CSV table of C-alpha atoms and ligand atoms in Angstrom, one decimal:
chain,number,residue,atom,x,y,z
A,10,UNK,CA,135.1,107.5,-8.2
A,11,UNK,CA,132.6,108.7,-6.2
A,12,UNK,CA,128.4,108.6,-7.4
A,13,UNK,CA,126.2,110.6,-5.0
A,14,UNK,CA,122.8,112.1,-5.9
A,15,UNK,CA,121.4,114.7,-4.6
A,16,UNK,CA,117.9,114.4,-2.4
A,17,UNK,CA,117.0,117.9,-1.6
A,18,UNK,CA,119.2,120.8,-1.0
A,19,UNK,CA,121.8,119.7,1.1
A,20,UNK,CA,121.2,116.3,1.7
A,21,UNK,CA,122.8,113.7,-0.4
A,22,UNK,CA,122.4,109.6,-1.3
A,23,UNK,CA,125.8,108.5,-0.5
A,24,UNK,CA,125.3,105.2,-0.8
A,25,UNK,CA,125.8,101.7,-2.9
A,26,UNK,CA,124.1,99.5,-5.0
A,27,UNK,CA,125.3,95.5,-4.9
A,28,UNK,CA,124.8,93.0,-7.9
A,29,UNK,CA,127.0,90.8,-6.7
A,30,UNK,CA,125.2,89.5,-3.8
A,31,UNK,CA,122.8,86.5,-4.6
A,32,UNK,CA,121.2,85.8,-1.4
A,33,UNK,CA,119.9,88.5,0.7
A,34,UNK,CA,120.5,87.5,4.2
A,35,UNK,CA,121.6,84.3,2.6
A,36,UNK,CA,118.2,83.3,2.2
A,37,UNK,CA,116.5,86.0,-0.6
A,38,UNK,CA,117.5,85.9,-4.0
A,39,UNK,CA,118.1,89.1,-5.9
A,40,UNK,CA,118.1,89.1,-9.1
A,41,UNK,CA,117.8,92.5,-9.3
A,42,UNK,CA,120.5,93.5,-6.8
A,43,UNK,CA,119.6,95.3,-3.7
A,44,UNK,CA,121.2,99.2,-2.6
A,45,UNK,CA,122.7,100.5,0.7
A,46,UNK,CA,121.0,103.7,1.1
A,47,UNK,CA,123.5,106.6,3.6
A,48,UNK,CA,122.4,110.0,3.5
A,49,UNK,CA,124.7,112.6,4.3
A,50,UNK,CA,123.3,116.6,5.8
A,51,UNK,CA,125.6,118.9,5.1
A,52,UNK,CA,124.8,121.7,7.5
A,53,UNK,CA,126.8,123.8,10.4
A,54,UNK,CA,127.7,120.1,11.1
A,55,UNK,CA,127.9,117.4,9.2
A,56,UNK,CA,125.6,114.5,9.6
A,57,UNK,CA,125.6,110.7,8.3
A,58,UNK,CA,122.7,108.9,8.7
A,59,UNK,CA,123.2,105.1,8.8
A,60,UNK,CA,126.1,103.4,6.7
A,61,UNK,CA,126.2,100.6,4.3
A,62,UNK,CA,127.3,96.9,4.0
A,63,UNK,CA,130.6,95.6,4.4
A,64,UNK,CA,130.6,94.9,1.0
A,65,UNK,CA,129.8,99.1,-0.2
A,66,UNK,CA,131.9,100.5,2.4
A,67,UNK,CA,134.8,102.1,-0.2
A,68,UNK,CA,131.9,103.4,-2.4
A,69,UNK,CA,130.3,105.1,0.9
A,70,UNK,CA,133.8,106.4,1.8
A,71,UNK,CA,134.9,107.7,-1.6
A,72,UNK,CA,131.2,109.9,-1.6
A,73,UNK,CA,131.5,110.4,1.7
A,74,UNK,CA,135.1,112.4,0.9
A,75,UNK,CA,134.2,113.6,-2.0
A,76,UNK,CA,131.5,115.8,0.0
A,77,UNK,CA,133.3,116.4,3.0
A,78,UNK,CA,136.1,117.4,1.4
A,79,UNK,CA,138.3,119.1,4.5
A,80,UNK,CA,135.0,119.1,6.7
A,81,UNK,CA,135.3,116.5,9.2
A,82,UNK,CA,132.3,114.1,9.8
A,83,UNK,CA,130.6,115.0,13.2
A,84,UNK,CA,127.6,113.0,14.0
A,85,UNK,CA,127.0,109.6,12.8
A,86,UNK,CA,123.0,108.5,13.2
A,87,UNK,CA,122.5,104.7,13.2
A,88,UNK,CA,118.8,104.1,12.9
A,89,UNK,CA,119.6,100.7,12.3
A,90,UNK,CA,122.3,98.5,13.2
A,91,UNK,CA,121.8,95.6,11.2
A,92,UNK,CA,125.1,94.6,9.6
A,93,UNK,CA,123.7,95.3,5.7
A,94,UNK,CA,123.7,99.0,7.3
A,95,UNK,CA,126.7,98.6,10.1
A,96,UNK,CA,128.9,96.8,8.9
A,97,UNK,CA,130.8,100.2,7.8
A,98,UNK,CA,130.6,102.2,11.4
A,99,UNK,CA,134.2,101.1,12.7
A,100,UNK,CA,135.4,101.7,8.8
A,101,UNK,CA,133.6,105.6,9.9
A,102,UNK,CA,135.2,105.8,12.9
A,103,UNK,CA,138.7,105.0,12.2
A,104,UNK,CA,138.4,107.9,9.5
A,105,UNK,CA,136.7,110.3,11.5
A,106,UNK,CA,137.7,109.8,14.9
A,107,UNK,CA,136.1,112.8,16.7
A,108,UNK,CA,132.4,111.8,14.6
A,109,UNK,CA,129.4,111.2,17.6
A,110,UNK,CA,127.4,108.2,16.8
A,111,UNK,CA,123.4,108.7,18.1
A,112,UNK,CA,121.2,105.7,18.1
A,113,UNK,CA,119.2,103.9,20.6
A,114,UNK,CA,120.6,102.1,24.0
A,115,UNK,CA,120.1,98.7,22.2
A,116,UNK,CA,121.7,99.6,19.1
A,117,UNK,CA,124.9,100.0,21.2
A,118,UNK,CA,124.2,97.0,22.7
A,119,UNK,CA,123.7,94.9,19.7
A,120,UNK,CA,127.0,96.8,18.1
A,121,UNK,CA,129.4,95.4,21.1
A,122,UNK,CA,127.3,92.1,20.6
A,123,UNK,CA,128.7,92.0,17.0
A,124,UNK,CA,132.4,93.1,18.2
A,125,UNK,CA,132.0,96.6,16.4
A,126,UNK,CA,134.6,98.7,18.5
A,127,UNK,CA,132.7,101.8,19.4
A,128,UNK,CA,133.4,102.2,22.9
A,129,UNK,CA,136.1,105.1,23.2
A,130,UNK,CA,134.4,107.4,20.9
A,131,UNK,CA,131.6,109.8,21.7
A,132,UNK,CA,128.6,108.1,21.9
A,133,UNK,CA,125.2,109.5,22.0
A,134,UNK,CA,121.8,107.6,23.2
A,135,UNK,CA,118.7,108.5,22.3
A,136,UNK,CA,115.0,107.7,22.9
A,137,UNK,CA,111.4,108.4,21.5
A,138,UNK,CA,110.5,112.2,21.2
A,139,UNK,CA,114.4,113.0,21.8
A,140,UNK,CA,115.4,116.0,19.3
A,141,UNK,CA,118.8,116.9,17.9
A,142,UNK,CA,119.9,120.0,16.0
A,143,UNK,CA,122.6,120.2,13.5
A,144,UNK,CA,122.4,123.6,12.8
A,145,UNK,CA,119.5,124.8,10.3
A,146,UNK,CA,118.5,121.1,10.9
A,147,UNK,CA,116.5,119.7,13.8
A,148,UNK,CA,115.5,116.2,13.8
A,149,UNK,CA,113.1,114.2,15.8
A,150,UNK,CA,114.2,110.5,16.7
A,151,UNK,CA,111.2,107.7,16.6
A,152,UNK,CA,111.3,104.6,18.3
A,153,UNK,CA,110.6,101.5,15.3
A,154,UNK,CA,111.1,98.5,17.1
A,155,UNK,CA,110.8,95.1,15.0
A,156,UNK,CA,110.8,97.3,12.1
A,157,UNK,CA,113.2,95.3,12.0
A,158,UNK,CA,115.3,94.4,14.6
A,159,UNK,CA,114.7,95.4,18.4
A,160,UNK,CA,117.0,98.6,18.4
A,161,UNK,CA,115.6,100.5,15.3
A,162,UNK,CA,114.7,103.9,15.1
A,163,UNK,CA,113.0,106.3,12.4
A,164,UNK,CA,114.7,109.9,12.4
A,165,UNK,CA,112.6,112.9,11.0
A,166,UNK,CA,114.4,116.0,9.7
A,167,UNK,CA,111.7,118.5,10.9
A,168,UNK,CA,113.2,121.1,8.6
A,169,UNK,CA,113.3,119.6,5.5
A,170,UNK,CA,110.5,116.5,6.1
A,171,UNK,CA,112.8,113.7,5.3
A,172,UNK,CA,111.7,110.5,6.9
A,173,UNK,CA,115.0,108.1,7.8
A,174,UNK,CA,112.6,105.8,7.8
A,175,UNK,CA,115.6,102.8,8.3
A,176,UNK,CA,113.8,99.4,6.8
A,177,UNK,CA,110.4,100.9,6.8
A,178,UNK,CA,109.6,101.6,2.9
A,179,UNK,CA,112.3,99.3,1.6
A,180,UNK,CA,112.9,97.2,-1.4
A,181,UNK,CA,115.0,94.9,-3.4
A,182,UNK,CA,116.4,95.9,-6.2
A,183,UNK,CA,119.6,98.3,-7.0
A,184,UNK,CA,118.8,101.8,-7.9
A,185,UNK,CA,121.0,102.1,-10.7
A,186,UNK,CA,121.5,105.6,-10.7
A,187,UNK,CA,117.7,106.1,-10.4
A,188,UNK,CA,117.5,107.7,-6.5
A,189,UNK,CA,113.3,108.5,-6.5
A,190,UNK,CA,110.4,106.6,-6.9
A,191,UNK,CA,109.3,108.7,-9.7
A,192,UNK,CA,111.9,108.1,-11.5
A,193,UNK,CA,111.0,104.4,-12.2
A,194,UNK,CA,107.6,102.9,-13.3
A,195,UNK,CA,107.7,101.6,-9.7
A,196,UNK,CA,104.4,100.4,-9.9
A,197,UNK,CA,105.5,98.3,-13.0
A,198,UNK,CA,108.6,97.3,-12.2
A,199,UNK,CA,109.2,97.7,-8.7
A,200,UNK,CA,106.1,96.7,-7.2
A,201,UNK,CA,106.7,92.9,-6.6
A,202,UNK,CA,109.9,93.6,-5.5
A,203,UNK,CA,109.0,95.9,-2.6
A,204,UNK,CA,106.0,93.4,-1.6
A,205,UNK,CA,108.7,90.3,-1.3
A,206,UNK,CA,111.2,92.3,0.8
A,207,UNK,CA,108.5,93.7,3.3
A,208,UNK,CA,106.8,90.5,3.5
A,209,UNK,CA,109.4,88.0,3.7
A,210,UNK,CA,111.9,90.4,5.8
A,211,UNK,CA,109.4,92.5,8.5
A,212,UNK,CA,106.1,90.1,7.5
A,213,UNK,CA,106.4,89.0,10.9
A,214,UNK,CA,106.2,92.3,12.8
A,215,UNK,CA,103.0,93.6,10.9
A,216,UNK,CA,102.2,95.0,14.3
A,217,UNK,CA,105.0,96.9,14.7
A,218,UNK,CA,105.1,98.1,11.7
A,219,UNK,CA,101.3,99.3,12.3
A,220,UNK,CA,102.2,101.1,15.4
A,221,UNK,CA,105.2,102.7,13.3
A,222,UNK,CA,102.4,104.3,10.3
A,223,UNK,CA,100.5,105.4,13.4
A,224,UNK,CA,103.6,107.5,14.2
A,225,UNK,CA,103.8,108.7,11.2
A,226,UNK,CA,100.5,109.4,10.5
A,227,UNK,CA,100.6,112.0,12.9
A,228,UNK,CA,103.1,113.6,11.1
A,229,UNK,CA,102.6,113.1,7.6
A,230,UNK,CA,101.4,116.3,6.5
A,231,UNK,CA,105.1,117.3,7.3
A,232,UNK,CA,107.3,114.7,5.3
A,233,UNK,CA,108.3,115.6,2.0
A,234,UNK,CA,110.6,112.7,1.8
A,235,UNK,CA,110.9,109.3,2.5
A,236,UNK,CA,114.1,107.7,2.8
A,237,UNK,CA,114.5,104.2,3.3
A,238,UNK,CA,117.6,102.0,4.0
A,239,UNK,CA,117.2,100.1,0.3
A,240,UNK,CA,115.5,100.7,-2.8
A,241,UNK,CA,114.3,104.3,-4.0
A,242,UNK,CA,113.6,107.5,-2.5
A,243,UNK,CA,109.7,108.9,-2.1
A,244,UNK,CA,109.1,112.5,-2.9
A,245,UNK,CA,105.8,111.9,-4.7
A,246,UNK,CA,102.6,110.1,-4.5
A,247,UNK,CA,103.9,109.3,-0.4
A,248,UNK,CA,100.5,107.8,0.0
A,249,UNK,CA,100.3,105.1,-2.8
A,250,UNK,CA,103.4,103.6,-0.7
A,251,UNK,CA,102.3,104.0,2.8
A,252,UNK,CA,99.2,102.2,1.8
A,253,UNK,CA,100.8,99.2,0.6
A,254,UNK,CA,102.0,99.0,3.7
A,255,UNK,CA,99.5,99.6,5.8
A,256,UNK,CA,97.9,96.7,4.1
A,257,UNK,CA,101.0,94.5,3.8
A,258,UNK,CA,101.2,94.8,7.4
A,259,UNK,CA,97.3,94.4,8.5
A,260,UNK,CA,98.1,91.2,6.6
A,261,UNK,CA,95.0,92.6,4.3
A,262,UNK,CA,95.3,90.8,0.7
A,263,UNK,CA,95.9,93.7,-2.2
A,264,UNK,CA,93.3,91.4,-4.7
A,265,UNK,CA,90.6,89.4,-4.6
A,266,UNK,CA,92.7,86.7,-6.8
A,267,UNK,CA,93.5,82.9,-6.6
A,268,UNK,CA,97.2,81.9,-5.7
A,269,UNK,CA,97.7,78.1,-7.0
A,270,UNK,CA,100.4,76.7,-5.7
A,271,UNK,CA,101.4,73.0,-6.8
A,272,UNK,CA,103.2,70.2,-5.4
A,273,UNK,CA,103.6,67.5,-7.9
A,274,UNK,CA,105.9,64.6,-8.9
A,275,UNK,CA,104.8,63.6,-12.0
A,276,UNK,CA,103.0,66.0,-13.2
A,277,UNK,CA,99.6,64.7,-12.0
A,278,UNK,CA,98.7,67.3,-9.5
A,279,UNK,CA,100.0,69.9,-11.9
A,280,UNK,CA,97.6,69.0,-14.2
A,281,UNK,CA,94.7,69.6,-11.5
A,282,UNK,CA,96.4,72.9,-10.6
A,283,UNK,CA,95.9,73.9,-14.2
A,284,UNK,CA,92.2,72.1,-14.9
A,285,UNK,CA,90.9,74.4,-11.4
A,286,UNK,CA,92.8,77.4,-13.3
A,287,UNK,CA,91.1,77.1,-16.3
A,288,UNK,CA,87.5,76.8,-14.6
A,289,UNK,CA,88.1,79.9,-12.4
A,290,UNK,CA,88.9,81.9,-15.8
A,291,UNK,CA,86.2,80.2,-17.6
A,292,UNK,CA,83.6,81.4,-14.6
A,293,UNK,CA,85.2,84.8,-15.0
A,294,UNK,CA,87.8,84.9,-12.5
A,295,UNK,CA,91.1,85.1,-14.4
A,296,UNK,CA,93.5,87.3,-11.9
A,297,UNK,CA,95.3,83.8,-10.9
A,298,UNK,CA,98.5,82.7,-10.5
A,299,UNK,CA,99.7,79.2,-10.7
A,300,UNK,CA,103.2,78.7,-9.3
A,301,UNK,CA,105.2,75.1,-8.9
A,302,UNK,CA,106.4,75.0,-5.1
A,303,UNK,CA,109.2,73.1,-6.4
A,304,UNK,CA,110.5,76.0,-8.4
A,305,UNK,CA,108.9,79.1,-7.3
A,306,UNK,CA,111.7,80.7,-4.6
A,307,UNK,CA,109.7,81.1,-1.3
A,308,UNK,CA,109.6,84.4,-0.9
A,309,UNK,CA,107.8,84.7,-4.3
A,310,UNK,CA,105.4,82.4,-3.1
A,311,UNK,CA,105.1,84.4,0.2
A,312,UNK,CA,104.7,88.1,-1.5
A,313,UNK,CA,102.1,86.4,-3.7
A,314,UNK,CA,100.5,85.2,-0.8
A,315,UNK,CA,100.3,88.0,0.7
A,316,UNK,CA,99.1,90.0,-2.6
A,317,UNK,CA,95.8,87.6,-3.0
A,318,UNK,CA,92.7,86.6,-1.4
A,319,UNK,CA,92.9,82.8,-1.7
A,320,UNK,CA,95.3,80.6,-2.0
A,321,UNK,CA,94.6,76.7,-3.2
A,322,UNK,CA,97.0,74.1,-2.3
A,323,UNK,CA,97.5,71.4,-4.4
A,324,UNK,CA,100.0,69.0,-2.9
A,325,UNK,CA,100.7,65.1,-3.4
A,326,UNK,CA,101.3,62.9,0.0
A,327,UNK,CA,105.0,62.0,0.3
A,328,UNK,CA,106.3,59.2,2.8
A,329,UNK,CA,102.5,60.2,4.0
A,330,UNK,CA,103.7,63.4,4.8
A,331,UNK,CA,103.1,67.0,3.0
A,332,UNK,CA,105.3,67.3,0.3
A,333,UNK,CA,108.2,68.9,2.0
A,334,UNK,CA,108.9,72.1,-0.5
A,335,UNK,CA,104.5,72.7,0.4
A,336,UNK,CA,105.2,72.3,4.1
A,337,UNK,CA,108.0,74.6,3.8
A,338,UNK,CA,105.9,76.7,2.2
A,339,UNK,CA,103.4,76.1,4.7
A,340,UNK,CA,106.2,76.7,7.3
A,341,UNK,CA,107.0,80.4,6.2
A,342,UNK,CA,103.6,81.2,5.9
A,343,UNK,CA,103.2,80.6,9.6
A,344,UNK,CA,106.8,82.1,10.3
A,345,UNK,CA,106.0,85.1,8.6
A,346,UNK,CA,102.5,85.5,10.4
A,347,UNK,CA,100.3,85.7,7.7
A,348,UNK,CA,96.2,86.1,7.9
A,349,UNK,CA,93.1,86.4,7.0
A,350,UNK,CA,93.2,84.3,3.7
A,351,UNK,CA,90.7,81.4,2.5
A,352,UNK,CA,92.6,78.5,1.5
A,353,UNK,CA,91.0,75.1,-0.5
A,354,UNK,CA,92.7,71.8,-1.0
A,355,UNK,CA,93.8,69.7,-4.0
A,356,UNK,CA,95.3,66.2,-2.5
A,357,UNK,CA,96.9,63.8,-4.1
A,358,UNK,CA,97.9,60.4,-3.0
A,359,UNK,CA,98.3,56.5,-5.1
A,360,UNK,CA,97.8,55.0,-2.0
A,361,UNK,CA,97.4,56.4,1.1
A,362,UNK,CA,96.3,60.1,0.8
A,363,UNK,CA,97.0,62.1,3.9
A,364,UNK,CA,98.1,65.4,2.1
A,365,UNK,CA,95.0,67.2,2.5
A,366,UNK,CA,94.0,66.1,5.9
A,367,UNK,CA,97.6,67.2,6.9
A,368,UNK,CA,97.6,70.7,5.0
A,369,UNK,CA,94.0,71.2,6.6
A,370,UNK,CA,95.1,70.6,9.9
A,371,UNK,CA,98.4,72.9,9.8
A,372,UNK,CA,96.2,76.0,8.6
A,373,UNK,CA,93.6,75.2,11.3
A,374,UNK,CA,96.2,74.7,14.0
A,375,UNK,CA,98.6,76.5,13.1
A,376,UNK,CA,97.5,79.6,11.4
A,377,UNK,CA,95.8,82.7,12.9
A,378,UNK,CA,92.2,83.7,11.1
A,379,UNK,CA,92.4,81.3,8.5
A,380,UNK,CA,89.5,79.6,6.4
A,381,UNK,CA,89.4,76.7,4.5
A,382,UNK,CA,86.6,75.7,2.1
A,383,UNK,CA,84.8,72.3,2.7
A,384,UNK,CA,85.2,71.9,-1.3
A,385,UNK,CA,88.4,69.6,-1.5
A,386,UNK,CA,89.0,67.8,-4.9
A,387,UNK,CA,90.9,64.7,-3.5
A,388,UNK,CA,92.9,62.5,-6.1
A,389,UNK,CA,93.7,59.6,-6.6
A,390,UNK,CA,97.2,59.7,-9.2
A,391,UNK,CA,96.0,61.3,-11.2
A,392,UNK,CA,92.5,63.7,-12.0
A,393,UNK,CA,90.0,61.5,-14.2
A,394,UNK,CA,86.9,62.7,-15.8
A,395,UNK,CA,84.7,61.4,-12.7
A,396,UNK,CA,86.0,64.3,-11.1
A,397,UNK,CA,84.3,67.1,-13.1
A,398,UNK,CA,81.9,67.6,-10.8
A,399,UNK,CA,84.3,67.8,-7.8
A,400,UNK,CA,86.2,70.7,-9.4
A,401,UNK,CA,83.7,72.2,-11.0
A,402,UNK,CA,82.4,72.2,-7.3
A,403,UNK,CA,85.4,74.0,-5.7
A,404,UNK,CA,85.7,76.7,-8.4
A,405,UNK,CA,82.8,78.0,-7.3
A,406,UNK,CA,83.1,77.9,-4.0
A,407,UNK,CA,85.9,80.1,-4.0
A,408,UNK,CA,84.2,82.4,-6.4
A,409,UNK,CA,81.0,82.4,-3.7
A,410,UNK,CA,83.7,82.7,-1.5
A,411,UNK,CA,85.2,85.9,-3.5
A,412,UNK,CA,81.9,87.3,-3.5
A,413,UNK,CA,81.0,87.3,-0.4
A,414,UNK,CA,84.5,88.9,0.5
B,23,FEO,FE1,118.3,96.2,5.8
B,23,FEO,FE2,117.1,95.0,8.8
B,23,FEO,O1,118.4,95.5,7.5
C-alpha cells in the first residue's frame, strides 16, 4: 500500500520511515527511528529527487507507482549519494529505464565506487549555478560539499521555493505520518534529536555547512520549503531552524549551562559529579546536566556538548590512563571538531592520579579554542569534607566564568 503526503501542489513525500534499524550508520542509536525522505514533481516531466535506503525501497516504489501511474519517470536528481539515500537508484533504473539521473561528477564517481550500475543509462552532470527545467519547474543546483559527503548538492525549485536541501536540516526520528515541522512540537520533542544527528553526523564540516547557509542566505527570501533527506519538512518558522544551525555549525554553545559528565567505578567520582551539581544550583545555576559516560550513548553526550557552555569532566585514572569510555568521549569531541567551550576537571585516583593531568593535556593539545579553568577538585577515592573548599572553589569559577561569557 502506498503512503505519500503531499508537500505543496504537485510535489509529493514519497518516502519511508524505518523502526527497525538500531544503529544509524551502525554507530547512532535510534530509538525513535529515522525516515528516508524522496520527493517526487509531477510536472510536464516527472522528477524524483533522491531515493531511499535499501531497506525502504518497495515503500518508495509502491508510492512512486501509485503517482506515476502510466507516466514514466524521466529525471532522477541525486543530491546525495550516500547509500541511506542510493541504495534504491539501480532498483529506479531497472523500472524506468529511459529515467536521466542529474547529480554532480563525483556523485557518479562514488556510485561506480559502490558497484551501482548506472553507466548505460542517460546520465546528466551538473555543477554550481547549473539550472534545469521540468516544465513549469526550473531548478537551480548548489554545490554542498561535506554537507556530507564530497559529492553533495542542494537543488532549489525556483518556482515553488523548495530547498532539496539533501542532509542539510536533517534529523533522527521517523515522521510517522507527520510530513512538516509544524505539525510536531518540534521544539519539544524533536529538538534533541535534530541537534545529535547534525552534530554527531556533519559536526565535523561546520565549515561547510557555514559556506552552505551563506548560499542560502542569499536566497532565502525565496524558499518556502525546506526539504531535507530525514526528518520533517519546514514550511514555517524557516528561521528558528536555520539558526540552530548556523550555531550548531559555528560550534557556538545554544546555553550558558554546565554538562557533567562522569567517569566512575565505584561510585566515588559520581558522587563529586553530583556534590559540584548541587553547588552550581545552590549558587543559582541550575540548567545542568549530569550524565554517566559509562551509560550515556556518545552521541548524546556529543549533542549535549555541543548544546552548553561548559563542560566538567569528572573522570577516575584507570591503568593510569583516562578512563577509556571519557577518552572516547574525549576522542569524538576532537573527531567531531568541537570549540569554543570552557572545560574544568574532577580527577580521581587511589594511588597514582594522572586523570586530570591527562584530560588537561588532550583539550590543550588536542582541541581547537578550548579553555580550561585552573580550579581542579583532585580526589583522592573518594570526595571527603576537607574538600569543601575545593569545590566550593570550582563552582564558582565556572559561574565567574559564565558571567563573563
Ligand atoms: Fe543521510 Fe549522508 O546520508
Amino acid at each position: 500500500m502506498y503512503c505519500v503526503r503531499t508537500v505543496t501542489d504537485d510535489l509529493y513525500w514519497v518516502g519511508a520511515n524505518d523502526h527497525r534499524l538500531h544503529l544509524f550508520e551502525n554507530i547512532h542509536p535510534i530509538p525513535r527511528g529515522v525516515s528516508y525522505n524522496a520527493y517526487l514533481l509531477m510536472d510536464e516531466k516527472t522528477v524524483l529527487f533522491d531515493t531511499v535506503d535499501w531497506s525502504a525501497c518497495r515503500q518508495l516504489l509502491e508510492n512512486m507507482e501509485h503517482l506515476l501511474g502510466e507516466r514514466p519517470l524521466d529525471y532522477l536528481v541525486i543530491n546525495h549519494m550516500e547509500p541511506d539515500h542510493g541504495a534504491s537508484i539501480e532498483e529506479i533504473l531497472l523500472r524506468w529505464p529511459q529515467v536521466s539521473i542529474i547529480s554532480t561528477e563525483k556523485s557518479f564517481m562514488l556510485m561506480r565506487q559502490f558497484g551501482f550500475h548506472v553507466d548505460g543509462h542517460r546520465l546528466v552532470e551538473v555543477k554550481e549555478g547549473d539550472t534545469f527545467s521540468f516544465g513549469k519547474h526550473e531548478v537551480t543546483f548548489i554545490a554542498a560539499p561535506m554537507v556530507h559527503w564530497p559529492e553533495a548538492m542542494v537543488t532549489f525549485d525556483t518556482t515553488n521555493g523548495a530547498l532539496f536541501s539533501a542532509d542539510a536540516f536533517g534529523t533522527f526520528g521517523a515522521l510517522d505520518g507527520k510530513l512538516f515541522a509544524d505539525e510536531v512540537d518540534f521544539d519539544r520533542d524533536w529538538l534533541d534529536d535534530a541537534r545529535r544527528y547534525l552534530t554527531n553526523i556533519v559536526g565535523k564540516y561546520g565549515p561547510h555547512v557555514q559556506l552552505l547557509l551563506k548560499k542560502a542566505a542569499g536566497i532565502l527570501d525565496q524558499i518556502k520549503f525546506i526539504c531535507p533527506l530525514h526528518g520533517p519538512v519546514w514550511r514555517k518558522d524557516l528561521m528558528y531552524f536555520i539558526d540552530k544551525y548556523d550555531k550548531w555549525s559555528r560550534y557556538e554553545p545554544e546555553e550558558k549551562g554546565v554538562l557533567i559528565a562522569y567517569a566512575s567505578m565505584y561510585g566515588n567520582t559520581e558522587a563529586a559529579a553530583q556534590a559540584l551539581a548541587a553547588k552550581l544550583c545552590e549558587k543559582g545555576m541550575s540548567n545542568v546536566w549530569v550524565y554517566d559516560v559509562s551509560n550515556t550513548h556518545v552521541s548524546q553526550l556529543i549533542s549535549e556538548s555541543f548544546r552548553l557552555s561548559h563542560i566538567v569532566l569528572a573522570s577516575v585514572t584507570y591503568n593510569l590512563e583516562i578512563y577509556p569510555v571519557m577518552y572516547d568521549y574525549l576522542c569524538h569531541m576532537k573527531g567531531l571538531n568541537l570549540q569554543n567551550r570552557t572545560f574544568a576537571i574532577i580527577e580521581n585516583g587511589s594511588w597514582a592520579c594522572r586523570s586530570g593531568d591527562l584530560i588537561q593535556k588532550f583539550v590543550d593539545n588536542e582541541m581547537k579554542n578550548m579553555t580550561v579553568l585552573n580550579e581542579r577538585l583532585s580526589l583522592a577515592s573518594s570526595l571527603s569534607d576537607s574538600k569543601a573548599a575545593e569545590l566550593d572553589a570550582l563552582a564558582d569559577a565556572l559561574l565567574d566564568s559564565m558571567s563573563q561569557a
